[in-house]
Coordinates of C-alpha atoms and ligand atoms in Angstrom, one line a residue:
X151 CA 0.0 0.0 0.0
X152 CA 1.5 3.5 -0.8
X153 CA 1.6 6.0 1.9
X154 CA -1.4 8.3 -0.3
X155 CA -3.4 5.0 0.3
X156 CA -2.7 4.9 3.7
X157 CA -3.5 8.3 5.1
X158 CA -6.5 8.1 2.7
X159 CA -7.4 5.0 4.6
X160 CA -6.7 6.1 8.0
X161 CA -8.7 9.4 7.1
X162 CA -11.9 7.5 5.9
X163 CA -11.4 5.2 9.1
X164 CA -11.5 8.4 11.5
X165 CA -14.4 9.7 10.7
X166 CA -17.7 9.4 12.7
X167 CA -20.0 6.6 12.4
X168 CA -23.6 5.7 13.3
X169 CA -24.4 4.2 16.3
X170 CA -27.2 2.6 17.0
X171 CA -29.7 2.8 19.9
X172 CA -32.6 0.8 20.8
X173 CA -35.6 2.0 22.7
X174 CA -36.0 -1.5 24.8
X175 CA -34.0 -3.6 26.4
X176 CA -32.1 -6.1 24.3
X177 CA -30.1 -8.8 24.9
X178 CA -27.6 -11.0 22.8
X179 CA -25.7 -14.3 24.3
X180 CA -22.1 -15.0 22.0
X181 CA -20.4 -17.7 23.0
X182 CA -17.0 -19.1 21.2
X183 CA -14.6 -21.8 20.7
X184 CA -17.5 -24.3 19.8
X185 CA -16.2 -27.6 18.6
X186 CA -12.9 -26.8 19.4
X187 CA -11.3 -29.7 21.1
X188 CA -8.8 -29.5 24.5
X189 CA -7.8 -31.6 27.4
X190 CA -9.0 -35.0 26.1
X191 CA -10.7 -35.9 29.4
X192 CA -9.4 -37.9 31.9
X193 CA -7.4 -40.0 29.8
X194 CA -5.5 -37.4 28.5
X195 CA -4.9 -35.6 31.7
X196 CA -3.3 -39.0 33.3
X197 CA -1.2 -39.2 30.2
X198 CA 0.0 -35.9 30.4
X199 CA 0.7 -35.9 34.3
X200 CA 2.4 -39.1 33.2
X201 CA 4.5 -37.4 30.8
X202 CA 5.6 -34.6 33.7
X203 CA 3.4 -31.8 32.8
X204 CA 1.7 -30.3 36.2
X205 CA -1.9 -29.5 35.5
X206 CA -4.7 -28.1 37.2
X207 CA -2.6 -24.8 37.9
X208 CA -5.9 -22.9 35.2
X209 CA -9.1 -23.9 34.7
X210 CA -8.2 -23.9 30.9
X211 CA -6.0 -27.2 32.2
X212 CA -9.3 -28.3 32.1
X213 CA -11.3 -27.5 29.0
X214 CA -12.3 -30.4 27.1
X215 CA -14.8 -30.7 24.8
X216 CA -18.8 -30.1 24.7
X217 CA -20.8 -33.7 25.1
X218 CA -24.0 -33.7 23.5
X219 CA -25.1 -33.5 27.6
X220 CA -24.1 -30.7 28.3
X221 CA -25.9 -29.3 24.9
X222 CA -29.1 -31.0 26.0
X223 CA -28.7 -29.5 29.9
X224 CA -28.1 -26.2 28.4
X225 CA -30.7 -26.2 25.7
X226 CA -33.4 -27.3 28.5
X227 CA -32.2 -23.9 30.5
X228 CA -32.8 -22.0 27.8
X229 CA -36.2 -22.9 27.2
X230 CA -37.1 -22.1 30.9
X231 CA -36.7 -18.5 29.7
X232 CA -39.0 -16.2 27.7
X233 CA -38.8 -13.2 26.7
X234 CA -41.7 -10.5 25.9
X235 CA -42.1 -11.7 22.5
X236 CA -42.5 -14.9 23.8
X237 CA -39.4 -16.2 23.0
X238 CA -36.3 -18.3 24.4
X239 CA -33.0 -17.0 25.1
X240 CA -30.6 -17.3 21.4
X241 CA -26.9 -18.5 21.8
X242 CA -24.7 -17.1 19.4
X243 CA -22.1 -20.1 19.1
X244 CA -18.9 -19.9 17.1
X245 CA -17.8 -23.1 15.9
X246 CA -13.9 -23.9 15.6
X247 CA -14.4 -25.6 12.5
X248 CA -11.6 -28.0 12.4
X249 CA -9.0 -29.6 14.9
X250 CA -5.7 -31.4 14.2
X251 CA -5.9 -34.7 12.5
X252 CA -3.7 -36.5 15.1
X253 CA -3.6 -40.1 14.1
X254 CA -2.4 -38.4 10.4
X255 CA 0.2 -36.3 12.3
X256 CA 1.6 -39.4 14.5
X257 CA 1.7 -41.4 11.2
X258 CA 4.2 -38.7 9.7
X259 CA 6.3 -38.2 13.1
X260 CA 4.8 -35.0 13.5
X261 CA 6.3 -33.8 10.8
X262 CA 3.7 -31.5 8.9
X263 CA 0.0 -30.0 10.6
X264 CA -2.8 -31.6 9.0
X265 CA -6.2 -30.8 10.0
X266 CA -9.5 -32.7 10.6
X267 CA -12.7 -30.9 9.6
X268 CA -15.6 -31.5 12.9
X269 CA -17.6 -33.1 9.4
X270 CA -15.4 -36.0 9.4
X271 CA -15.2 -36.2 13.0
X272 CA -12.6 -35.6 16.3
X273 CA -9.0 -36.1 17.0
X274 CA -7.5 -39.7 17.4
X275 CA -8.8 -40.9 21.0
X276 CA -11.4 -38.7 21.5
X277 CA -15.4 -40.0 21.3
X278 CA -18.2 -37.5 21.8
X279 CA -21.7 -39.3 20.5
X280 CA -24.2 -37.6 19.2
X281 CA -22.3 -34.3 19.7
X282 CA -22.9 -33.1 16.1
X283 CA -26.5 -34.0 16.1
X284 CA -27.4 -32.0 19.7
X285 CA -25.6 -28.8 17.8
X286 CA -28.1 -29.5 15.2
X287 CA -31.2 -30.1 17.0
X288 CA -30.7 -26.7 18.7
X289 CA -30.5 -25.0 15.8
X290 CA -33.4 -26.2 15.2
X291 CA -35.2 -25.8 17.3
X292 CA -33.6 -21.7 17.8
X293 CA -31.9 -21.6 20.7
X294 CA -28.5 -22.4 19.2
X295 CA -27.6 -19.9 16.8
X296 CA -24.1 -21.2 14.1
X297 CA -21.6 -18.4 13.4
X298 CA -17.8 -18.7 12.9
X299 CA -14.9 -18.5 14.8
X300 CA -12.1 -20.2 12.5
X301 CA -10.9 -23.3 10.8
X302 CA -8.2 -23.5 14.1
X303 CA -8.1 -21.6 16.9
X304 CA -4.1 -21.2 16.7
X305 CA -2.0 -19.8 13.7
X306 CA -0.8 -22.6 12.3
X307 CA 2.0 -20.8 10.8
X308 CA 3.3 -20.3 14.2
X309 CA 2.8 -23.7 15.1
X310 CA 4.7 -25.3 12.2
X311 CA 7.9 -23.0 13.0
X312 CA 8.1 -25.4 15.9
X313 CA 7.1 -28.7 13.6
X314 CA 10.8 -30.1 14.3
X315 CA 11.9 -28.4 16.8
X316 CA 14.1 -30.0 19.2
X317 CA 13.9 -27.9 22.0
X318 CA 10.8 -27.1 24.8
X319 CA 8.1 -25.5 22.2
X320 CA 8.8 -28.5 20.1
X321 CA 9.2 -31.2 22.9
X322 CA 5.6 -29.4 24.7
X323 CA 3.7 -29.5 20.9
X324 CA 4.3 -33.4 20.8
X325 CA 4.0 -34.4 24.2
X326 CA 0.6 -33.1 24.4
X327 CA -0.4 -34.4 20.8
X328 CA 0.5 -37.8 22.0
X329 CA -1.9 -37.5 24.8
X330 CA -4.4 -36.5 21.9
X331 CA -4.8 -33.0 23.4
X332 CA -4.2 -29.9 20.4
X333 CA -2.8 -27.5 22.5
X334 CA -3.1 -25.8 25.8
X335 CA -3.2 -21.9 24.7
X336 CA -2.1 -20.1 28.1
X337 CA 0.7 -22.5 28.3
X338 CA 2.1 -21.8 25.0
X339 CA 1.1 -18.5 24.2
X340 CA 3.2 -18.3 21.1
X341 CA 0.9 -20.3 19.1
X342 CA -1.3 -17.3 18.5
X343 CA -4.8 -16.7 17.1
X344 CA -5.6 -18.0 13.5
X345 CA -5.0 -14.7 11.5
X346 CA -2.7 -13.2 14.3
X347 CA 1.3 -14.8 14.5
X348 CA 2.6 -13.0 17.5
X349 CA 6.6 -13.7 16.6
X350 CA 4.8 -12.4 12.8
X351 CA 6.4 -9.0 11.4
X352 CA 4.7 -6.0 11.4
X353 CA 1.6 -5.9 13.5
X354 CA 1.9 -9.7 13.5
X355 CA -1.9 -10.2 11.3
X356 CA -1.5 -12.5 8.2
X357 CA -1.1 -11.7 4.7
X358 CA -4.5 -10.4 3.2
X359 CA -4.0 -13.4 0.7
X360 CA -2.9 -15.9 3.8
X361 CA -6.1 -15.3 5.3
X362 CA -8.5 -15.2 2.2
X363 CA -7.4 -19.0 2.4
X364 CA -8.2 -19.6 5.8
X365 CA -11.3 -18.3 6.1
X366 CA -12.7 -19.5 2.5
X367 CA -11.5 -22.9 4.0
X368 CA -13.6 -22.3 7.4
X369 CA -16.7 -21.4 5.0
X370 CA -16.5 -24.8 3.0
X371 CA -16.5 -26.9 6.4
X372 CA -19.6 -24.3 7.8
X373 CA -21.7 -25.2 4.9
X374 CA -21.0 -28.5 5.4
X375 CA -21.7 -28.7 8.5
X376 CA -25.1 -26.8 8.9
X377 CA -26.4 -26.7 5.4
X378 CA -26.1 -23.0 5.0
X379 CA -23.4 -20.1 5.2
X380 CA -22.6 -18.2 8.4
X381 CA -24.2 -15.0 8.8
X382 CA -21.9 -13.4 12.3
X383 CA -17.9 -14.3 12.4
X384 CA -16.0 -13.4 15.5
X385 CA -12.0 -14.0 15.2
X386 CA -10.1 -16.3 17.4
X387 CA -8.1 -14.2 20.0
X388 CA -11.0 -11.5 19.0
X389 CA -7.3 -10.5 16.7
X390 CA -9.3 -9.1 13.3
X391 CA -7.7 -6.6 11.2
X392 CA -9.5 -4.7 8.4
X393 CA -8.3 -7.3 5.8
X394 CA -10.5 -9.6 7.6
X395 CA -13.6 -7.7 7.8
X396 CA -13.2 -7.2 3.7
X397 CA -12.5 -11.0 3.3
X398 CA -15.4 -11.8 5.2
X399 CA -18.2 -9.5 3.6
X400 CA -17.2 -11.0 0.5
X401 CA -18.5 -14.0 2.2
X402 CA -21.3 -12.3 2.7
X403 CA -20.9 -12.1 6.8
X404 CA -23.2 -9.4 7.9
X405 CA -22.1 -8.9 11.6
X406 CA -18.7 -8.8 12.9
X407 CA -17.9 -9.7 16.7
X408 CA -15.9 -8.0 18.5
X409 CA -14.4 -8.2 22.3
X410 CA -14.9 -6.2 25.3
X411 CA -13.8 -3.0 25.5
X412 CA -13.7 0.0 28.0
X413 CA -15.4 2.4 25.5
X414 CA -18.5 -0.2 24.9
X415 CA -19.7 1.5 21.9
X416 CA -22.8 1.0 20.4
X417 CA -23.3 -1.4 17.2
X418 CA -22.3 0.7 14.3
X419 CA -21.6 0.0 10.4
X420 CA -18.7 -0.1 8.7
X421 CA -17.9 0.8 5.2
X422 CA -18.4 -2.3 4.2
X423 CA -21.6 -2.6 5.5
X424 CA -20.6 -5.2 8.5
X425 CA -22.2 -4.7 11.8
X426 CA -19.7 -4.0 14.3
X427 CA -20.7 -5.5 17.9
X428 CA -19.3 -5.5 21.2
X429 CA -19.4 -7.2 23.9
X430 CA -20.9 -5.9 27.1
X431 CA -21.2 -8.6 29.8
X432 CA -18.3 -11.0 30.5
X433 CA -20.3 -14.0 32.3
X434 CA -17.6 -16.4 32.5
X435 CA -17.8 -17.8 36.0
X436 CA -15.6 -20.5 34.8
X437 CA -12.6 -18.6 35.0
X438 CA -13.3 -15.4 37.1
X439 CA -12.8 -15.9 40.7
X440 CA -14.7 -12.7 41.5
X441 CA -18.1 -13.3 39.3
X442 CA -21.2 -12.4 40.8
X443 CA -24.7 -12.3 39.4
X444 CA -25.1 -8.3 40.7
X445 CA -22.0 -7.0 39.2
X446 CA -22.9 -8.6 35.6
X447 CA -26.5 -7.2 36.2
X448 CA -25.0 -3.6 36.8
X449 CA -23.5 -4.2 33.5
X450 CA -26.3 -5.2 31.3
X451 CA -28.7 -2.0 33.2
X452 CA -26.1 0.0 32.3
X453 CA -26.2 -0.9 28.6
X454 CA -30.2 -0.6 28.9
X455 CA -29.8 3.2 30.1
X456 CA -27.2 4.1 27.4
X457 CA -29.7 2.6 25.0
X458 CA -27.2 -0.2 23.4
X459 CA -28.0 -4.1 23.6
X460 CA -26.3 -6.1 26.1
X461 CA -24.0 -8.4 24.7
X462 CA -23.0 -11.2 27.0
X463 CA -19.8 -13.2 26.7
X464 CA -19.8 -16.5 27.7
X465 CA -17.1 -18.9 26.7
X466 CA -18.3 -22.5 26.1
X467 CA -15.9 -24.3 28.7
X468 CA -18.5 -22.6 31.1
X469 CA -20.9 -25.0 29.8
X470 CA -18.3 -28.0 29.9
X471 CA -18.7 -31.2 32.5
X472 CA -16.5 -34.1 31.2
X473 CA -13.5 -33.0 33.1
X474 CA -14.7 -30.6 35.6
X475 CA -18.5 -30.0 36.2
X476 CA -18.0 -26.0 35.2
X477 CA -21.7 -26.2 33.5
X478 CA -23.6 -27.1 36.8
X479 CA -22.9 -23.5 38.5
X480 CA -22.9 -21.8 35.3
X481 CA -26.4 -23.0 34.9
X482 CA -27.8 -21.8 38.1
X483 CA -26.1 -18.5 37.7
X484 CA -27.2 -17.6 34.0
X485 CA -31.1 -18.6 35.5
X486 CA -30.6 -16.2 38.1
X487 CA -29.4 -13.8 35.9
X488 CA -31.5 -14.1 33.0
X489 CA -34.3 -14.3 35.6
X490 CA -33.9 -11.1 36.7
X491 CA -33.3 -9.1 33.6
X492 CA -36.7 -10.6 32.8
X493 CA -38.7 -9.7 35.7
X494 CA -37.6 -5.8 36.0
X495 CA -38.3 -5.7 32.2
X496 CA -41.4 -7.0 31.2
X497 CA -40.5 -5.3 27.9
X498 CA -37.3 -7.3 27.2
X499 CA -36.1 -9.2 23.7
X500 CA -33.6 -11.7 23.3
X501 CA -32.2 -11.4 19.7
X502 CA -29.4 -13.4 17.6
X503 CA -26.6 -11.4 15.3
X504 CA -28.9 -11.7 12.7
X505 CA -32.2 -10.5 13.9
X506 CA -30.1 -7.5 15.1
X507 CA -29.0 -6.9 11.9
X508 CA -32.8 -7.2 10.6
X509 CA -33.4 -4.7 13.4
X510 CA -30.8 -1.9 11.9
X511 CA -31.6 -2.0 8.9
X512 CA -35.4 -2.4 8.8
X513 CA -37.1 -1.2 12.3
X514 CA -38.1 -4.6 12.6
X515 CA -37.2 -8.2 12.6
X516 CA -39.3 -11.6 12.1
X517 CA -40.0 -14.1 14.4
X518 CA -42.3 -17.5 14.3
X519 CA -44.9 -15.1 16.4
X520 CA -44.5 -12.4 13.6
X521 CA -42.6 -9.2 13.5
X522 CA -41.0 -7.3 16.3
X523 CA -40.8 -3.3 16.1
X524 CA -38.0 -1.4 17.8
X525 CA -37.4 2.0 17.5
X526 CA -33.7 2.3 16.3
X527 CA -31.9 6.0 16.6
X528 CA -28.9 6.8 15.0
X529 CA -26.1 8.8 16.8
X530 CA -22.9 10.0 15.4
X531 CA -19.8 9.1 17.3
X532 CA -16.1 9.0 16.6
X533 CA -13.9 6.1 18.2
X534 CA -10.3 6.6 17.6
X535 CA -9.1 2.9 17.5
X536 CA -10.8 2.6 14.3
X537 CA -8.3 4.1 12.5
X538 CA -5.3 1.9 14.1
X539 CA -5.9 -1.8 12.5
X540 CA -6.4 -4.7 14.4
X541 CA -5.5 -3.2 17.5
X542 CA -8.4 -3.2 19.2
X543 CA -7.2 -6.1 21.5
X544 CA -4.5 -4.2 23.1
X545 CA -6.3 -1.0 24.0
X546 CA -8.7 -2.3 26.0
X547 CA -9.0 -4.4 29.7
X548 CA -9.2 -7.7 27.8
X549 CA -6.6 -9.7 29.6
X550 CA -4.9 -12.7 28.2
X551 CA -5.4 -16.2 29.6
X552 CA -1.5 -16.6 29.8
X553 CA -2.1 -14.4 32.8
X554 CA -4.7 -16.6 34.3
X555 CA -7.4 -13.8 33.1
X556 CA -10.5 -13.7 31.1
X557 CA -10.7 -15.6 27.7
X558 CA -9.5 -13.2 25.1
X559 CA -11.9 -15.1 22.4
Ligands
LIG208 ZN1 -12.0 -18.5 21.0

């Protein structure tokens, strides 16, 4: 890009916006890393412990992998919960929409990364029945909602600098792929996020080209998968850059995710005509010591009086048993929370990415019960970040979970 581009570019991408605000009180669930396998269970663990590696030190030590369970537990919580439209609660999940094809690997020595799309099943050693048809049936029946979040969670380029390496990245990468477990992120957080090589030059994103590649790949496997193309994307690590927002509208994505922030602006457009969201409400008791039910209710009223949705995050291994029973309490606090949104506003609508989108553009957005009007405002707003690419991430209170924070994605 020549520098004329470039200040042309950063002058377009400094400019005010349109936010959007709604007159009632809406409310969005997004949850990632769907289908992304971990720890393989117990098995795994004992192998690993076996193998010298101390776990247990973080609770991602002990994120596994969704059972079809835990889908059917969570799916039955949701439909305890209606909203004044009369409908259930919508969760936005983002599959990971292959893992590594370990018994391939192992055959080769470890020699080269191949990949298993979740169409053609799990990693060597792992069984999860009827996993694939519980995300179906939820979809269904509408309280699952299929987005993307990659074809790997990791950049694999990153990864396969380490392929044959003899010393402690390399000796780490196959111990744990012998134990049939992909990787452990906050223990190797050199592995990066799919489009995002941290030990990458420049500002460490992927090639334009590099990425067009992943992501048309992560599209084949989604319409595999669910019979129909993803509508919301959010980017593993939440590390999207502006080539990835152009790569993914011409994949006709409508709505793109984005993390936490301090500024929590409202949902706005960009020039290609993505939705930007953010997320509002970290519920992830999982892995925050300090969570409680009135602090994340603060949150969301807070959003309701500033006229913006709230957008809770809620990473799946919340909803994971196999290894450690995170779901049970997760459960009981989303009820109490969801309960109480509900009962101080009788006016309240749980949407999905795309009926919010509906909602911007038309005033309005169908259900099964018939159309829902909201009146949407627009207000001009300027947020400085836009104009510095893909680093969103780092300006805001997202911490990483090498640090034994919050999921960053
Ligand atoms: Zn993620």
């Amino acid at each position: 890009m020549t520098l004329a581009q470039k200040l042309w570019r950063l002058g377009r991408d400094v400019l005010p916006v349109d936010g959007f605000h709604f007159e009632r009180p809406l409310v969005l669930l997004q949850s990632d890393d769907w289908g992304r396998a971990g720890q393989r269970d117990q098995e795994g663990l004992e192998q690993l412990r076996s193998a010298g590696l101390v776990l247990g030190e973080h609770p991602y030590d002990s994120y596994t992998l969704e059972t079809a369970e835990d889908l059917a537990t969570l799916g039955a919580a949701m439909k305890r919960h209606r909203d004044s439209a009369g409908r259930h609660p919508c969760l936005e999940m983002n599959f990971i929409l292959a893992n590594l094809d370990l018994a391939k690997m192992s055959a080769d020595g470890f020699r080269q990364l191949y990949l298993r799309p979740l169409t053609e099943g799990l990693p060597l050693g792992w069984v999860r029945p009827g996993l694939i048809e519980a995300y179906r049936d939820g979809i269904a029946e509408g309280i699952f909602h299929p987005a993307m979040h990659g074809s790997t969670h990791f950049c694999q380029s990153a990864i396969e600098r380490h392929l044959t390496d003899s010393g402690e990245r390399g000796s780490l990468l196959r111990a744990l792929w012998t134990a049939g477990t992909p990787y452990i992120h906050w223990r190797m957080p050199w592995i990066g996020y799919e489009y995002w090589d941290p030990e990458g030059s420049g500002d460490h994103f992927l090639p334009a080209s590099q990425q067009s590649e992943l992501i048309g790949q992560a599209m084949r496997i989604f319409s595999q998968m669910f019979s129909t193309l993803p509508y919301s994307a959010c980017a593993p690590g939440y590390r999207a850059n502006k080539d990835t927002h152009r790569i993914w509208a011409r994949h006709g994505i409508r709505v793109a995710q984005n993390g936490p922030t301090a500024l929590a602006p409202p949902p706005y457009l960009d020039r290609d005509g993505i939705l930007h969201l953010y997320r509002t409400v970290e519920f992830e008791p999982a892995v925050d010591a300090a969570f409680s039910v009135e602090s994340r209710l603060r949150r969301a009223e807070d959003c309701f009086r500033r006229g913006i949705p709230a957008i809770i995050s809620v990473h799946s291994i919340n909803f994971h048993s196999s290894l450690k029973d995170f779901r049970s309490r997760t459960l009981a606090l989303l009820d109490d929370f969801l309960s109480a949104l509900e009962a101080k506003h009788p006016d309240l609508l749980y949407l999905h990415d795309g009926d919010i989108c509906e909602l911007v553009h038309k005033g309005s957005f169908e259900t099964k019960q018939g159309s829902v009007c909201v009146k949407v405002t627009k207000r001009r707003f300027t947020m400085p970040a836009l104009g510095r690419e893909g680093d969103i991430d780092e300006s805001t209170e997202v911490s990483d979970p090498g640090d034994g924070g919050l999921p960053t994605g």
